Short mmCIF file of C-alpha atoms in Angstrom, two decimals:
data_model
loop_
_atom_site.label_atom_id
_atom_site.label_comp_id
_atom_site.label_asym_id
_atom_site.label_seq_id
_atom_site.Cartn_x
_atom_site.Cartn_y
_atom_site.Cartn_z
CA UNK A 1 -9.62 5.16 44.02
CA UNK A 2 -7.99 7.01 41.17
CA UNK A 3 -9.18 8.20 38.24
CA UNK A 4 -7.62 5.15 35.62
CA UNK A 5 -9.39 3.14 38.38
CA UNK A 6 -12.93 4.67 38.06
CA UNK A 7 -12.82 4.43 34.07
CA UNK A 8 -11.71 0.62 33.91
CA UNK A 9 -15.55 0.50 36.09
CA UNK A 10 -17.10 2.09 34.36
CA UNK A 11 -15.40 0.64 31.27
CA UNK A 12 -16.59 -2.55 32.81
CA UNK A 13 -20.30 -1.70 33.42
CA UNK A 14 -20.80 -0.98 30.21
CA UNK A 15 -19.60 -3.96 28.56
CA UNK A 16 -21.63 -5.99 31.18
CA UNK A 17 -25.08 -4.00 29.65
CA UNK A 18 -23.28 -4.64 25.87
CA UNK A 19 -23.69 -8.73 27.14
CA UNK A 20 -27.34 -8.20 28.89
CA UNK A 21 -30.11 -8.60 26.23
CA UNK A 22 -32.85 -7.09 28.78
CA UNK A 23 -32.46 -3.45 27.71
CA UNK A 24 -31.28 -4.13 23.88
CA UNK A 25 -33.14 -2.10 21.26
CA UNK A 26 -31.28 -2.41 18.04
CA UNK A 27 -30.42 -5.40 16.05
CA UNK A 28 -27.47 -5.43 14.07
CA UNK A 29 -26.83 -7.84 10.83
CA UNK A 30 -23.28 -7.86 9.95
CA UNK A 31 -21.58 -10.02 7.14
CA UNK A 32 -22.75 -11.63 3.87
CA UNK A 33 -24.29 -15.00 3.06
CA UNK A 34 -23.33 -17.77 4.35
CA UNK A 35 -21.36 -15.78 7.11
CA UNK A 36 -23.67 -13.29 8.72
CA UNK A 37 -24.02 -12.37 12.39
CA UNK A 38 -26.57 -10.50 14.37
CA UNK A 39 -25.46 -8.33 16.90
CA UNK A 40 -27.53 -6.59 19.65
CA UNK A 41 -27.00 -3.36 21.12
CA UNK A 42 -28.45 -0.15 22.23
CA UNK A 43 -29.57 2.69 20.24
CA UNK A 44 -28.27 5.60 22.95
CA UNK A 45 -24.71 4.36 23.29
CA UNK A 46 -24.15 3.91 19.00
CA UNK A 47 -26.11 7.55 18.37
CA UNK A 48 -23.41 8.96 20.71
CA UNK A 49 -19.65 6.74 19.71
CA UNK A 50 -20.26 6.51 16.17
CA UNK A 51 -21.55 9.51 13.95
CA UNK A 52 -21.81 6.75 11.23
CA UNK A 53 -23.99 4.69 13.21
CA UNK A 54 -26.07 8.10 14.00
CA UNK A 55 -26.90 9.26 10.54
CA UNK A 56 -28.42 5.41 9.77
CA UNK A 57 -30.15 5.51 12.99
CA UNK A 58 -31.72 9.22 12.37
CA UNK A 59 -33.44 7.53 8.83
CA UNK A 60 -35.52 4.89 10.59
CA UNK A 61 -38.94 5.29 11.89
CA UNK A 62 -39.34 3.30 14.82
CA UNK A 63 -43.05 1.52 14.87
CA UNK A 64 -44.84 1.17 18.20
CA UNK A 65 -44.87 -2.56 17.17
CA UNK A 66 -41.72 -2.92 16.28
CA UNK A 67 -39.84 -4.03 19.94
CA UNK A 68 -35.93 -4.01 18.10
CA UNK A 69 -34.93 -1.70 15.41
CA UNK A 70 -33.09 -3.42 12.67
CA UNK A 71 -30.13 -2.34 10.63
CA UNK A 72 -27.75 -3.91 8.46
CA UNK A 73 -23.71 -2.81 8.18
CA UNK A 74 -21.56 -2.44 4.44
CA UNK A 75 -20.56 -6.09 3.42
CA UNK A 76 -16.51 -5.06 3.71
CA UNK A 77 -17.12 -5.08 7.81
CA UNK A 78 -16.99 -8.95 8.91
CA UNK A 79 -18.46 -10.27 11.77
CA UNK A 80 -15.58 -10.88 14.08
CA UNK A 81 -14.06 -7.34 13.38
CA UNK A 82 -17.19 -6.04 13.92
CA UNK A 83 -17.24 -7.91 17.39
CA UNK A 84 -14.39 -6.33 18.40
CA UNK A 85 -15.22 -3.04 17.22
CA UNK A 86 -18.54 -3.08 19.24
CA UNK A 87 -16.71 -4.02 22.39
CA UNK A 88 -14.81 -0.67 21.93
CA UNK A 89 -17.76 1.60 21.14
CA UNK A 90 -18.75 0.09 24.81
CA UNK A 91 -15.69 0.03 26.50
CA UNK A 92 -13.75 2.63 25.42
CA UNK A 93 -10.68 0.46 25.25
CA UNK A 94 -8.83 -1.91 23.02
CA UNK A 95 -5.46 -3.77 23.40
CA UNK A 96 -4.46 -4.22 19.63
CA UNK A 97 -1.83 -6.62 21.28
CA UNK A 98 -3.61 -9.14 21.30
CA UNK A 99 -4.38 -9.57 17.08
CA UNK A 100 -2.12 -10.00 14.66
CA UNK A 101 -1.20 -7.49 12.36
CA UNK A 102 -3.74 -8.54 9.33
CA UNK A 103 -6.53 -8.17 11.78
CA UNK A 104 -5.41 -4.76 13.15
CA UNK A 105 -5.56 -3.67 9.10
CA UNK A 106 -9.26 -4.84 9.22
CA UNK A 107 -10.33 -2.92 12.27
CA UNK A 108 -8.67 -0.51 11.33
CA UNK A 109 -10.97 -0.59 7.98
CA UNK A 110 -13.76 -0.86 10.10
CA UNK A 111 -13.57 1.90 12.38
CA UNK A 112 -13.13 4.46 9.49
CA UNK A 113 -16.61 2.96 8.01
CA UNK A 114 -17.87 3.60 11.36
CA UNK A 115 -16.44 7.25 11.65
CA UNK A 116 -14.37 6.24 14.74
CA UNK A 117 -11.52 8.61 13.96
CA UNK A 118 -9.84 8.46 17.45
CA UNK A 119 -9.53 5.12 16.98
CA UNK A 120 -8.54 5.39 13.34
CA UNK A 121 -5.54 7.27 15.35
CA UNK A 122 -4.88 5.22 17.96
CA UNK A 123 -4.21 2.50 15.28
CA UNK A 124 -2.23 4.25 12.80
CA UNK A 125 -0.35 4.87 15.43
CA UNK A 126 0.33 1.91 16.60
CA UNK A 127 0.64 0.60 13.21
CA UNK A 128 3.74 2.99 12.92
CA UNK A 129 5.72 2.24 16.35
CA UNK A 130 4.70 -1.15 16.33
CA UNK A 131 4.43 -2.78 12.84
CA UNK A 132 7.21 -1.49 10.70
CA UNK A 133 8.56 -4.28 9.86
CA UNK A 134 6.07 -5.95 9.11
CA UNK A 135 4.29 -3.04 7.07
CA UNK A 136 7.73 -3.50 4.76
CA UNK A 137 7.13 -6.62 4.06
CA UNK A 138 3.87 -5.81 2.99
CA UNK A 139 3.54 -2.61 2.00
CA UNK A 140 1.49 -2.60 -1.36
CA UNK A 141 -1.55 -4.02 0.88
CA UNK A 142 -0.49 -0.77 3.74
CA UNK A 143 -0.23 1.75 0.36
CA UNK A 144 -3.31 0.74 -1.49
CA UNK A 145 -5.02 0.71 2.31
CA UNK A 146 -3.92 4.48 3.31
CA UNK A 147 -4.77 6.01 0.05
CA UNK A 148 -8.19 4.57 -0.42
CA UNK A 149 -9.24 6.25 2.51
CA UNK A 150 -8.56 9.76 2.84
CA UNK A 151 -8.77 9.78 6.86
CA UNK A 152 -5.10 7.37 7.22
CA UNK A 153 -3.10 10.74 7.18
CA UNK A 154 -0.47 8.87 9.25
CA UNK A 155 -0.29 5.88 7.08
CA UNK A 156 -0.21 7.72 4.22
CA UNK A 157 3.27 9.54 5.32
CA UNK A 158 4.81 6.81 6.19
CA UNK A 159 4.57 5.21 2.69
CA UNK A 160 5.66 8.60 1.19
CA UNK A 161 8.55 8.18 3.44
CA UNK A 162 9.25 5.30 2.28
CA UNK A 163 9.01 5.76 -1.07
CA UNK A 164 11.59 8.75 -0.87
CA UNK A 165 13.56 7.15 1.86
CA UNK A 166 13.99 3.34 1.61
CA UNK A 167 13.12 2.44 -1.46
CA UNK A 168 14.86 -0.58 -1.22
CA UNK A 169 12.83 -2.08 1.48
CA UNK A 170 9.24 -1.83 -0.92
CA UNK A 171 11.66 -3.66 -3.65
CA UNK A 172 12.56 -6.14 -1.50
CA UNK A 173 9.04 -6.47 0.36
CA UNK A 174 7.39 -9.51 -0.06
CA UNK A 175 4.69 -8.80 -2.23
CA UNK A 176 6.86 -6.12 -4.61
CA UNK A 177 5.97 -8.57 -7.48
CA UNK A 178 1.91 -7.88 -7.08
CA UNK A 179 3.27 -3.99 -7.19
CA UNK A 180 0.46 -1.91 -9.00
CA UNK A 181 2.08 -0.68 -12.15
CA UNK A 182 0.88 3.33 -11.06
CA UNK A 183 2.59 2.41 -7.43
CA UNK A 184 5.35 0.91 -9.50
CA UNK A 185 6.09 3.83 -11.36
CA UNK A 186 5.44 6.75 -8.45
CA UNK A 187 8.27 4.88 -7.25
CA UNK A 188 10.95 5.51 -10.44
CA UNK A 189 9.79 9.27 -11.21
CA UNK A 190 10.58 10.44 -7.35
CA UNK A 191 13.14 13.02 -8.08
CA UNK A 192 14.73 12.09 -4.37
CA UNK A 193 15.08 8.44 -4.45
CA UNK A 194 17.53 6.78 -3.04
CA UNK A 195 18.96 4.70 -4.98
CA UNK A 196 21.79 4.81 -8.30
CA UNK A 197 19.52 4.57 -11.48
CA UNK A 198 21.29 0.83 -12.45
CA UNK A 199 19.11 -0.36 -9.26
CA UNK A 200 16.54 1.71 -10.99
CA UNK A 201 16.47 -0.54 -13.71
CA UNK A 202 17.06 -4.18 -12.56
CA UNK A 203 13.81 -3.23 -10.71
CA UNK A 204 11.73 -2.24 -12.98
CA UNK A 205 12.97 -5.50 -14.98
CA UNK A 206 12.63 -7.73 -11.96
CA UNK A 207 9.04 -6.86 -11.68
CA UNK A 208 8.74 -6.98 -15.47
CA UNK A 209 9.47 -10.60 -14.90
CA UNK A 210 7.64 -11.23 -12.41
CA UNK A 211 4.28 -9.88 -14.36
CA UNK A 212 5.48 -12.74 -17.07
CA UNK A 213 6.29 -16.04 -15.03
CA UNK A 214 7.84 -18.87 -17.09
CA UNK A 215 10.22 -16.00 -19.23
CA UNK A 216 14.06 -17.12 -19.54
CA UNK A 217 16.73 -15.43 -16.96
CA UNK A 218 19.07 -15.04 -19.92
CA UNK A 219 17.73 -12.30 -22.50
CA UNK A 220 19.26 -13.83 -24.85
CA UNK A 221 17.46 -17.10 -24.76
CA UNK A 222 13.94 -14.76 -25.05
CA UNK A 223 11.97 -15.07 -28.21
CA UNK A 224 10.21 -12.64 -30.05
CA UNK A 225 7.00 -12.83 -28.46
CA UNK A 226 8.94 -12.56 -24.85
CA UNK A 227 10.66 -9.33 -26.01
CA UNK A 228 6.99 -8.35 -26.87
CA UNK A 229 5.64 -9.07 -23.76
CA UNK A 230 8.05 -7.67 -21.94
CA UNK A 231 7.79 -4.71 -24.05
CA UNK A 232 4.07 -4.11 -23.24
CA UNK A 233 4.29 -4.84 -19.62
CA UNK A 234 6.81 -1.88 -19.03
CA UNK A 235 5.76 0.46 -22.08
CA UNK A 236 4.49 2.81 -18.94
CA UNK A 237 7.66 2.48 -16.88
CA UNK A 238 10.59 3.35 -19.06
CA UNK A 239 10.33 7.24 -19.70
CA UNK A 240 10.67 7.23 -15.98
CA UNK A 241 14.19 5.45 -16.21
CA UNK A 242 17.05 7.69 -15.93
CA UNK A 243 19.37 5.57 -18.43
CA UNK A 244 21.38 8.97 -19.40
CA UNK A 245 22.84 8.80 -15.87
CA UNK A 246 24.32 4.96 -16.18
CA UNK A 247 27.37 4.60 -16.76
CA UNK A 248 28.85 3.18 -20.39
CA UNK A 249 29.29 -0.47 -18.32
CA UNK A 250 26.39 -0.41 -17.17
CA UNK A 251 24.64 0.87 -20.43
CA UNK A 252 26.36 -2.41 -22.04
CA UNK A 253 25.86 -5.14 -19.94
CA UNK A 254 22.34 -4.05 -18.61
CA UNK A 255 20.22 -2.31 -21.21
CA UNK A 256 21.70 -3.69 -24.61
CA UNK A 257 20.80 -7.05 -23.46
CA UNK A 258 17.05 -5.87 -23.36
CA UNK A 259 17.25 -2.71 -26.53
CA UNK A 260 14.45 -4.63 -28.10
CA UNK A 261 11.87 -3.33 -25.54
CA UNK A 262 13.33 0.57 -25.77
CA UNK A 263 11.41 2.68 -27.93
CA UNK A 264 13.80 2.38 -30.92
CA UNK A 265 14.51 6.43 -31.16
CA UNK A 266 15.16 6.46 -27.28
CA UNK A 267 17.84 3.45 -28.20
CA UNK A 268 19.26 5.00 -30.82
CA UNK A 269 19.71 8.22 -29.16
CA UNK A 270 21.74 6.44 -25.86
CA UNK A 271 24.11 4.38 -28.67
CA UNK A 272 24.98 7.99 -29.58
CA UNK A 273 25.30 9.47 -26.03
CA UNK A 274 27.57 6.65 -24.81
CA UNK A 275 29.35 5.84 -28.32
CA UNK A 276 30.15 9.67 -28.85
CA UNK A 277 31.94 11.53 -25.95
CA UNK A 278 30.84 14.74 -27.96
CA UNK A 279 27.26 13.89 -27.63
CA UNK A 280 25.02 15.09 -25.18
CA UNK A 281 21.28 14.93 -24.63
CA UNK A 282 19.34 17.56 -24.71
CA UNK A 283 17.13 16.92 -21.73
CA UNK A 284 19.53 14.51 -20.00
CA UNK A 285 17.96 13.92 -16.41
CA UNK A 286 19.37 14.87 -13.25
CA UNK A 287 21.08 11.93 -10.93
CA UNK A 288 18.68 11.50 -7.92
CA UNK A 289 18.80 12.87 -4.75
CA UNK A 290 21.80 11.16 -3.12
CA UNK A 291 23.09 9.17 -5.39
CA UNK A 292 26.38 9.21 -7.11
CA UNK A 293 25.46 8.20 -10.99
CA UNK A 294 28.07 9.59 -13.83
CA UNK A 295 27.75 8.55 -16.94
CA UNK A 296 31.32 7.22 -18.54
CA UNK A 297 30.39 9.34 -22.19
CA UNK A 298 33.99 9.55 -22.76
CA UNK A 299 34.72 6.12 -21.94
CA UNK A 300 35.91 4.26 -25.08
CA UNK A 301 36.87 0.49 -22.96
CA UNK A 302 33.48 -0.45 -23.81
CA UNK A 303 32.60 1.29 -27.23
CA UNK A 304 33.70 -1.68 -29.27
CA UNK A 305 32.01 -4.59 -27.70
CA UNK A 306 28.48 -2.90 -28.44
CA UNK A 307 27.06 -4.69 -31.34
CA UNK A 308 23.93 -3.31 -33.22
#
């Protein structure tokens, strides 16, 4: 018999005691009203797979009278992914196959509660090689995830890659419109993004618009109080937009349309940089890594069609 042999025994044995009540000693309560399971277990096995589950154990004073020790889990651990976490802690194995990718998150949650870094790994891991495409798709649920907790190392790098790298895919994810405003705008300050800084822009204002449903798709069909909303929503956003580096077409048919929500001195200041070849900013921002943004300053096919 070889050794992979031996541990799927033993790996068996010990989910056969985890499903025999005879020798139980602990009762766990997992869950909140009206969903809440008890689980039984044994005291030995937790104290030794989970060094969460040993510092709550080590604060209880067993009674002589008491036959089961009772303990209750942190509400953000449900039932069924505690379930499935237990049958690890027992078995020492866990085919993340077999869930779908919303429930590997969750476990994934669970085990870090449960200081079960090797399987915090193992699923980050898996996550990675696995799940890409699906953690595009989704990927302000896998940021705010991996930076809550500071033990998704691996998670965390691959939305920094991301970020740097494919920019394009978190814009085009589908949840980019429920973007947090500080994700949102870690995005637009990266100095090596890849993208030109006119796809930049249409981003920022596509999830302006999405923070104000109902707006008009024509700017000028927007009233005041849409140019004022709109305003507000990306007052944060727009000192990280690299409008020196457009070029005097894309100045014109992209940003005049919307100079009502530019601060009116930052306005003022690009009329002069694009009307004036001689004019240059004084801290005009460099293009991003990779792209290929020049600024037409000495352009003059567009200068008369801007209107103020």
């Amino acid at each position: 018999m070889d050794d992979n042999k031996l541990l799927q025994k033993l790996s068996q044995n010990l989910l056969e005691i985890l499903n025999d009540d005879e020798y139980c000693d602990i009762t766990i309560e997992v869950g909140d009203d009206p969903y809440v399971k008890v689980f039984r277990a044994h005291m030995n096995i937790l104290n030794y797979r989970s060094s969460y589950l040993r510092r709550v154990l080590s604060t209880i004073e067993r009674r002589n009278d008491e036959p089961l020790i009772h303990i209750k889990l942190p509400n953000i651990i449900l039932p069924e992914i505690f379930q499935i976490i237990l049958r690890y802690i027992y078995g020492g194995r866990l085919s993340l196959e077999e869930y779908d990718a919303l429930d590997i998150i969750k476990i994934l949650v669970a085990a870090s509660e449960l200081s079960l870094q090797e399987l915090v790994d193992y699923i980050q891991s898996f996550l990675t090689k696995n799940k890409a495409d699906w953690m595009e798709q989704n990927f302000n649920l896998i940021y705010q995830t991996s930076f809550e907790k500071g033990s998704f190392l691996e998670l965390q790098k691959y939305c920094t890659n991301l970020i740097s790298n494919n920019p394009n895919k978190i814009f085009k994810s589908l949840d980019f419109s429920t973007t947090p405003e500080k994700l949102l705008i870690l995005i637009i300050q990266n100095d090596n993004l890849q993208m030109t800084e006119i796809q930049v822009w249409e981003n920022v204002l596509k999830w302006g618009f999405a923070q104000n449903p109902g707006f008009p798709s024509d700017p000028s069909n927007f009233s005041k109080d849409d140019f004022t909303s709109l305003k507000n929503t990306l007052h944060q956003c727009i000192p990280f937009v690299r409008f020196y580096n457009l070029t005097s077409k894309e100045f014109f048919y992209n940003v005049v349309p919307y100079k009502k929500i530019l601060p009116k001195e930052l306005y003022m200041d690009l009329l002069k940089t694009f009307l004036d070849p001689d004019s240059k900013p004084i801290d005009k921002p460099k293009p991003r890594k990779g792209t290929n943004n020049s600024s037409e300053t000495s352009s003059s096919k567009y200068q008369v069609l801007i209107k103020f």
